[in-house]
Short mmCIF file of C-alpha atoms in Angstrom, two decimals:
data_model
loop_
_atom_site.label_atom_id
_atom_site.label_comp_id
_atom_site.label_asym_id
_atom_site.label_seq_id
_atom_site.Cartn_x
_atom_site.Cartn_y
_atom_site.Cartn_z
CA MET A 1263 86.10 113.42 77.53
CA GLU A 1264 86.73 116.85 76.24
CA ALA A 1265 83.41 118.03 73.56
CA LEU A 1266 84.34 118.56 70.02
CA GLY A 1267 82.47 121.27 69.65
CA ARG A 1268 84.90 122.96 71.63
CA SER A 1269 87.67 125.41 69.74
CA ASP A 1270 90.57 123.78 71.69
CA SER A 1271 89.65 120.73 70.60
CA ALA A 1272 89.08 121.89 66.72
CA ALA A 1273 92.57 123.65 66.74
CA ARG A 1274 93.95 120.02 67.85
CA VAL A 1275 92.06 118.28 64.60
CA ARG A 1276 92.83 121.45 62.40
CA GLU A 1277 96.97 121.11 63.33
CA ARG A 1278 96.70 117.24 61.91
CA ILE A 1279 94.49 117.96 59.31
CA VAL A 1280 97.26 121.03 57.50
CA HIS A 1281 100.08 118.21 58.67
CA TYR A 1282 98.42 115.10 56.25
CA PRO A 1283 99.63 114.35 53.49
CA GLY A 1284 97.59 116.22 50.39
CA ALA A 1285 95.54 118.25 52.58
CA VAL A 1286 95.46 122.04 51.42
CA ARG A 1287 93.24 124.92 53.62
CA ILE A 1288 90.63 126.54 50.51
CA PRO A 1289 90.78 130.54 51.47
CA ALA A 1290 87.69 131.27 52.43
CA SER A 1291 86.34 134.15 55.08
CA ASP A 1292 82.98 132.20 55.78
CA VAL A 1293 84.10 128.88 56.57
CA GLU A 1294 86.95 126.54 57.81
CA LEU A 1295 87.98 124.53 54.62
CA TYR A 1296 90.27 121.83 53.34
CA ILE A 1297 90.87 119.75 50.91
CA VAL A 1298 93.17 116.33 51.04
CA ARG A 1299 93.95 114.96 47.61
CA ASN A 1300 93.93 111.46 46.81
CA PHE A 1301 93.12 110.62 49.50
CA LEU A 1302 91.16 107.40 48.50
CA SER A 1303 93.03 104.91 45.85
CA LEU A 1304 90.68 104.76 42.91
CA ALA A 1305 90.02 100.75 43.57
CA GLU A 1306 89.05 101.60 47.17
CA CYS A 1307 86.61 104.49 45.53
CA ALA A 1308 85.34 101.52 42.77
CA ALA A 1309 84.77 98.70 46.02
CA LEU A 1310 83.17 102.33 48.18
CA VAL A 1311 80.93 102.29 45.00
CA ALA A 1312 79.51 98.86 45.05
CA LEU A 1313 78.69 99.03 48.27
CA ILE A 1314 76.83 101.89 47.72
CA ASP A 1315 74.97 100.26 45.13
CA ALA A 1316 74.18 97.13 46.66
CA ASP A 1317 71.70 98.56 49.59
CA ARG A 1318 71.01 102.08 48.65
CA VAL A 1319 67.43 104.14 50.01
CA PRO A 1320 65.71 107.00 49.16
CA SER A 1321 68.23 110.23 50.87
CA PRO A 1322 66.63 111.52 54.71
CA VAL A 1323 66.36 115.30 55.60
CA VAL A 1324 66.51 115.94 58.58
CA ALA A 1325 63.84 118.70 58.95
CA ASP A 1326 60.60 119.29 61.96
CA ASP A 1327 59.04 118.98 58.66
CA PRO A 1328 61.06 117.49 55.61
CA VAL A 1329 60.84 118.51 52.12
CA PRO A 1330 61.57 115.32 49.77
CA SER A 1331 62.64 117.54 46.86
CA TYR A 1332 65.38 118.95 48.76
CA ARG A 1333 67.57 116.40 48.59
CA THR A 1334 66.66 113.63 45.94
CA SER A 1335 69.83 111.41 46.79
CA GLU A 1336 69.79 108.30 47.24
CA THR A 1337 71.63 106.90 50.68
CA CYS A 1338 73.85 103.84 51.76
CA TYR A 1339 74.26 103.43 55.63
CA LEU A 1340 78.10 101.66 55.46
CA TYR A 1341 78.25 100.37 59.10
CA PRO A 1342 81.57 98.44 60.72
CA GLY A 1343 82.36 94.64 58.61
CA PRO A 1344 83.77 95.27 55.32
CA ASP A 1345 86.57 95.79 54.74
CA ALA A 1346 86.94 99.04 52.83
CA VAL A 1347 84.35 100.44 55.58
CA ALA A 1348 87.48 99.54 58.08
CA VAL A 1349 89.94 101.12 55.53
CA VAL A 1350 88.20 104.01 55.16
CA GLU A 1351 87.14 104.85 59.01
CA SER A 1352 91.39 103.93 59.37
CA LYS A 1353 92.25 106.91 57.34
CA LEU A 1354 89.24 109.38 59.09
CA ASP A 1355 90.39 108.43 62.17
CA GLU A 1356 94.29 109.47 60.64
CA LEU A 1357 93.24 112.31 58.86
CA THR A 1358 91.93 114.04 62.12
CA GLY A 1359 92.72 112.41 65.21
CA ILE A 1360 88.97 112.56 66.55
CA GLU A 1361 88.61 109.19 68.48
CA SER A 1362 85.62 107.47 66.61
CA VAL A 1363 83.08 107.33 69.41
CA PHE A 1364 82.38 110.51 68.24
CA GLY A 1365 81.56 109.48 64.03
CA GLU A 1366 78.08 108.72 63.58
CA PRO A 1367 78.36 105.77 60.68
CA LEU A 1368 79.39 106.37 57.39
CA GLN A 1369 77.10 107.35 54.35
CA GLY A 1370 77.97 106.63 50.44
CA GLN A 1371 75.47 109.07 48.72
CA ARG A 1372 74.05 108.50 45.21
CA TYR A 1373 73.03 111.22 42.93
CA ALA A 1374 71.44 110.66 39.11
CA VAL A 1375 70.83 112.42 36.41
CA GLY A 1376 68.56 116.19 38.13
CA GLN A 1377 69.45 114.59 41.60
CA GLU A 1378 70.67 117.04 44.20
CA PHE A 1379 71.27 118.41 47.69
CA LYS A 1380 69.71 122.12 48.06
CA PRO A 1381 71.50 124.38 50.11
CA HIS A 1382 71.76 123.29 53.95
CA HIS A 1383 73.60 123.63 57.11
CA ASP A 1384 75.31 120.25 58.21
CA PHE A 1385 74.69 121.79 62.11
CA PHE A 1386 71.32 121.77 63.69
CA ASP A 1387 68.63 124.11 64.26
CA THR A 1388 68.46 124.21 68.29
CA THR A 1389 65.04 126.13 67.39
CA GLN A 1390 63.95 123.24 66.57
CA HIS A 1391 61.80 120.71 67.47
CA TYR A 1392 63.99 117.64 66.09
CA TRP A 1393 67.04 118.77 68.21
CA ARG A 1394 65.78 117.49 71.30
CA ASN A 1395 66.30 113.58 69.88
CA GLN A 1396 69.88 114.79 69.13
CA VAL A 1397 70.92 115.65 72.27
CA PRO A 1398 71.18 112.71 73.79
CA ILE A 1399 72.61 111.06 70.57
CA GLY A 1400 75.91 113.22 70.19
CA GLY A 1401 74.61 116.37 70.10
CA GLN A 1402 75.57 118.78 67.67
CA ARG A 1403 77.15 117.89 64.63
CA THR A 1404 81.26 119.52 64.36
CA TRP A 1405 82.99 118.52 61.40
CA SER A 1406 81.53 116.96 57.72
CA ALA A 1407 83.92 114.88 56.25
CA MET A 1408 82.78 114.49 51.58
CA THR A 1409 84.52 111.79 49.90
CA PHE A 1410 84.30 111.85 46.14
CA LEU A 1411 84.16 107.98 44.67
CA ASN A 1412 83.42 109.27 41.24
CA GLU A 1413 83.46 112.17 38.48
CA PRO A 1414 80.10 112.64 36.86
CA THR A 1415 80.25 113.67 33.44
CA GLU A 1416 78.72 116.97 33.54
CA GLY A 1417 77.59 118.34 36.94
CA GLY A 1418 77.66 117.91 41.10
CA ARG A 1419 79.81 120.26 42.18
CA THR A 1420 79.34 121.02 45.71
CA ASN A 1421 78.95 124.94 46.19
CA PHE A 1422 79.35 126.87 49.47
CA PRO A 1423 77.95 130.15 48.46
CA THR A 1424 78.37 132.34 51.19
CA ALA A 1425 82.35 131.12 51.20
CA ASN A 1426 82.65 131.58 47.25
CA VAL A 1427 83.82 128.18 46.75
CA VAL A 1428 82.43 125.62 44.30
CA ILE A 1429 84.70 122.72 44.13
CA ALA A 1430 84.37 119.74 41.25
CA PRO A 1431 84.59 115.89 41.85
CA LYS A 1432 87.50 114.38 41.65
CA ALA A 1433 87.22 111.01 42.46
CA GLY A 1434 89.67 110.01 45.58
CA ASN A 1435 89.93 113.04 47.27
CA LEU A 1436 88.21 114.74 50.27
CA VAL A 1437 86.52 117.84 51.31
CA ILE A 1438 86.75 118.19 55.11
CA TRP A 1439 84.76 121.74 56.91
CA ASN A 1440 83.76 122.41 60.00
CA ASN A 1441 80.38 123.69 60.30
CA MET A 1442 81.65 125.71 64.27
CA ASP A 1443 82.41 129.28 64.16
CA VAL A 1444 86.16 130.10 66.02
CA LEU A 1445 83.87 130.45 68.83
CA GLY A 1446 82.47 127.22 68.37
CA ARG A 1447 79.55 128.05 67.92
CA PRO A 1448 76.96 127.12 64.66
CA ASN A 1449 78.55 128.89 62.25
CA PRO A 1450 76.21 130.18 59.25
CA GLY A 1451 79.26 129.99 56.59
CA SER A 1452 79.64 126.71 56.84
CA LEU A 1453 76.01 126.67 54.03
CA HIS A 1454 76.13 124.24 51.76
CA GLN A 1455 74.95 122.44 48.59
CA GLY A 1456 74.92 119.09 46.22
CA MET A 1457 74.86 120.73 42.79
CA PRO A 1458 72.29 119.14 40.12
CA VAL A 1459 74.50 116.27 38.03
CA GLU A 1460 73.36 117.16 34.71
CA GLN A 1461 74.91 113.98 32.75
CA GLY A 1462 76.58 110.76 34.48
CA VAL A 1463 76.09 109.75 38.15
CA LYS A 1464 78.10 110.88 41.28
CA TYR A 1465 78.78 108.85 44.12
CA VAL A 1466 80.03 110.73 47.75
CA LEU A 1467 81.38 109.08 50.76
CA THR A 1468 80.35 112.04 53.84
CA LYS A 1469 81.36 111.60 57.32
CA TRP A 1470 79.38 113.10 60.29
CA TYR A 1471 81.60 114.25 63.65
CA ARG A 1472 79.40 114.98 67.17
CA GLU A 1473 80.91 117.27 69.72
CA ARG A 1474 80.03 114.33 72.35
CA PRO A 1475 79.70 110.39 71.54
CA TRP A 1476 77.22 108.96 69.31
CA GLY A 1477 74.63 107.17 69.80
#
């Protein structure tokens, strides 16, 4: 089975995304970034919000010395079983063409007023000790897919600072980006943040893909 992080594999994912209904590449020199409008229906979003609210816990941070204030949202792990999860997984398979074995379990996040995820990369820092634990369970993260499930009254945008792109939450819209560069190496230009919610609550759904089968 071919490693997903290679540039030729990325090309196949790219070809799949650009032909998906509602998909548009966002002009950015530092990161390969797309938005897919109306990826989920409002009813599908509502069902996922209900699942998140039923089983959320403080969001983890993967690092050698994690700082809790860096990521202050709550997370719900959405494992296979509920119909709402199956629908999303099927749509992601259709969007990316990536075999499901490469995907981590879906995660839902809830951000209340003041909560945020400060600037970070989704790929793993291979110089840190935690990387040794990631190698046998799929290795490096490649693509990230994030779907907005609602719209907070104010704030909660997703910012790619080095790419000068800021995306406002819109229920049902998906944002997907490649954490690797054109040579299949971790791309510093994929730096991004979940900006603080200023009014209301924000819900998102996140899917990360690995270079090798997960788990």
